[in-house]
Amino acid sequence: METEPRSSGSSESETSEDQEMAVNIGGVRHILYGDVLNRYPESRLAELLNCSGYEAIFSLCDDYDPSKGEFYFDRDPDSFKCVLDVYYFGEIHMKKGICPICFKNELDFWKIEVDFLDECCKCLLGEKNEELEEIAKQVQLILADTGESADGCWGKAQKFLWKLMEKPGSSCPARVIAVLSFLFILISSVVMCVSTIPDLQVTDEEGSPIDHPVLDSIETACIGWFTAEYILRLVSAPNKLKFVLSFMNIIDVLAILPFYVSLILTTVGATLMELTNVQQAIQALRIMRIARVFKLARHSSGLQTLTYALKRSFKELGLLLMYLAVGIFVFSALGFIMEQSHPETLFKSIPQSFWWAIITMTTVGYGDIYPKTTLGKINAAVSFLCGIIAIALPIHPIINNFVRYYNKQKVLETAAKHELELMELNAKEGEYGDSRNEQVDIVVTKASSDSNLSLNNSPLYSYSGTFIPLLSEEKLHRNRLQSCK
């Protein structure tokens, strides 16, 4: 490598092909050749190879030793070894243990396009980007909750009410309301089950069984709580349309609506239709009360994780249903054909045999339908063995999806908390840095004005001829979103 800055000329492109370039990446020395680096002339190393002048050199590297002709970079040496593959092979693979986001930052520094990453590594980068976006959304939500509202008294009251009803971790009263809501859901579910016990029911004037008045009063109190809770959450919701169309809020409406519809039918419907039809409609609506059990998902992160994991497992669930459907059709048809020779056969038709195939392949076996011939029993043995295999194959990916998503949610929650702590720390460091600069100015002014200070009592400072910062000023304070999670 030349010890002096290169001079521009017509022969520069010709000689750069034969040049050797020594680079020191985080203490690891590499010798690179111009013909290899010039394959990608827009990369940082190719620009450094062909640049001229110390100013241009120092704008591309962290330090430069003219006597050795060696360029220094304060970068990750392991990542650089992966980056070198693009010059030799035209594609890049990330090594195991390297953070995808950090590796993308390395590619940006070396001016290498992300498109050179192989598809397997792009998937890892995409997953990490999704995690960062989710962390950023959670941080924004937390910051929005902790920020001050500028919409006057009503805006502040609306925000306070929203945090009170939707954010149990925001304050002690919000936590109490969440616990009360959870207890009301449990009480309502227990009352719904206990009210069906015949010994606890009473009869009306016409002799029809109805709920006990005490249980009916408890049910009314629970519905009153659910109604007030839903109205308060609706009033305080920032986006009313999004709130109404939310899946969990639709469940809340379905848990409340049957009570009021049955009440209207009881008081008004008797004059519009027959009493029998009114009672049947009320019984059908009372069945919808089981929807309130799903309200527990609002207070249980485990149920929410299960729901999301099942959404991510549609492909595996589809495979499971397809395997079972094919097996049910084949073994029910075989069972019907094999059992026709027996005079007391229980297989009357192939559709009726579907029920036998379902309970056999799922290893339930109620025994209401069973084969009586030898071939039928062999067919049954093969069917439940195939059922075990068909069910076991997709179960493992579904469990993995649940565990992975559950762990991911825990990591995201922890990362969001750490991000907030880091933001607070950076804010405190900024305030401390401003105050420290003021103190340094005061000390320097005092030291310059005091001529009696001895050299032994003053601190010693050393300086170098040139100072090249390894990080720019705006990169000194990095947040967690720019680093590995």
Phi, psi and omega in degrees: 000143181290146178272348178245157177303144182289143176264138181287141180185177183288333183273002184294315181293332179285317182284334181295337179291330183262001184282150170255142185231122180260123179236143179243110184253102178058033180096355179254123185267137178230145173249119182242158184244147186296323181295331177284315183293327182286359173295333177231083187294341180274356179284162183296319182293321178293320176295321179293325180294324186259001182278164180224141180096142181296324181298318178292323180295313183289342175283346182251340180229171181276328179200162183212131179251104183295329182292323179265346185064039187241134179259138184247137178227130176269070181232174182285120181291328180294318178294325181295325177298325176288323181295326181298336182298332182293329180286330184261324187241348178080006177211161185233139172236134176281138175284157179293134179100352179269131179293130180300321181292317176297322180293324176296321176297324176295318178298319178297322180294316181279002177060047176248133182291146178292340181297341178286347176294141176289161186300323181297322180283330176295325178297316178297319179294320178295319178297318180293324176295321177297319178298318180295322178295320178294320177297317179298321178295317179296320178296319178297320178296318180294318179294325177294326178288324183275345181287164180269142179272140182249023183259021178085194184295318182294320178297318178294319179293320179296317179294320178297318180293322179295316177294326181293323185267335188245342184241087183298332182275000183283328182201170179291317176300323178295324178292322178295318180295321178297319178295318179297318179298319178297319180293319179297323177295316179296316180297316180297320179294319179294317179297320179299322180285317184292330182293345179273355178287124184300325183292338181262003179264156176239167181252148177271193183295333180266004178085009179274139180289136177226170180291151176296141182303324180294314178295324178295324178292319177297319178298319179296320179295319179295317179296323177299318178296314181298321180294313180297320179297315181294318181295317180296320178292323178293318181294321184271357183293133178295322180239103185295318182294316178297323179295315183293323183275358178294143185298314181294327178287329173296321176298320178299319179294318179294334177282334182265322190301318182303326181297313182287325178293317177295326177295319178293318179295325180292320184273323186249328188293334182298332180277347184254336181216176181291152183297324180297317179295323178296315180296321178295320178295321179294319179296321178294323179287327180293332177295329180292351179294343178295345180296336182291343176296327180290348175295340178297335180297336179294329184254005182234114177290333178295317177293322177296319178295322177297319179297313180294324179294322177293325176297321180285350185250025180299323180295314180293321178295323176297320177297318179299314180294324180293316178301314181294320181296316179296315179296319180297317181295315184293310186285331176291321177294316178296318179297321178295318181292318183289334183268358181290338180284344181271132183293332181254039182295144176262357180265092184278329180202166179293316176301324177291333178286343177302319180299316178298318181294323180295309183289339177280313182291331176270007177059030176277303173061071178292333180086004178287331175232127181210152181282152181240346178266163181294315178296324179295322178291322176296318177299321178294320179297316179294323183294316182285334173293317177294327178295320178298317180293317182297325180281324185288329185297310183277352185293320183298315175298325179295317178296319178298321178298319180295312182296317180296316180292322179296313178296324179296319179296321178296318180294319180295319178297316179294319180294322178295320178295318179295324179297317178295319178297321179293322178296318177296320180295318178296323178295319178293321178296324177296317177295320179294322179295321178295315180294325180291322177298321177296319179294322179296319178299319180295316181295318180296319179296318180292321181292323180289331181276341181264107182273353183268003181289134179275159180291328181292331182271353182261148178289151181260137178237145178241147182228151175250164182297317179230144178236121180242109180293137178283333178233140176290165186297323181284348180262359181292325181253090179268143175263172187291337179292342179265002182237181183287142177268000000 
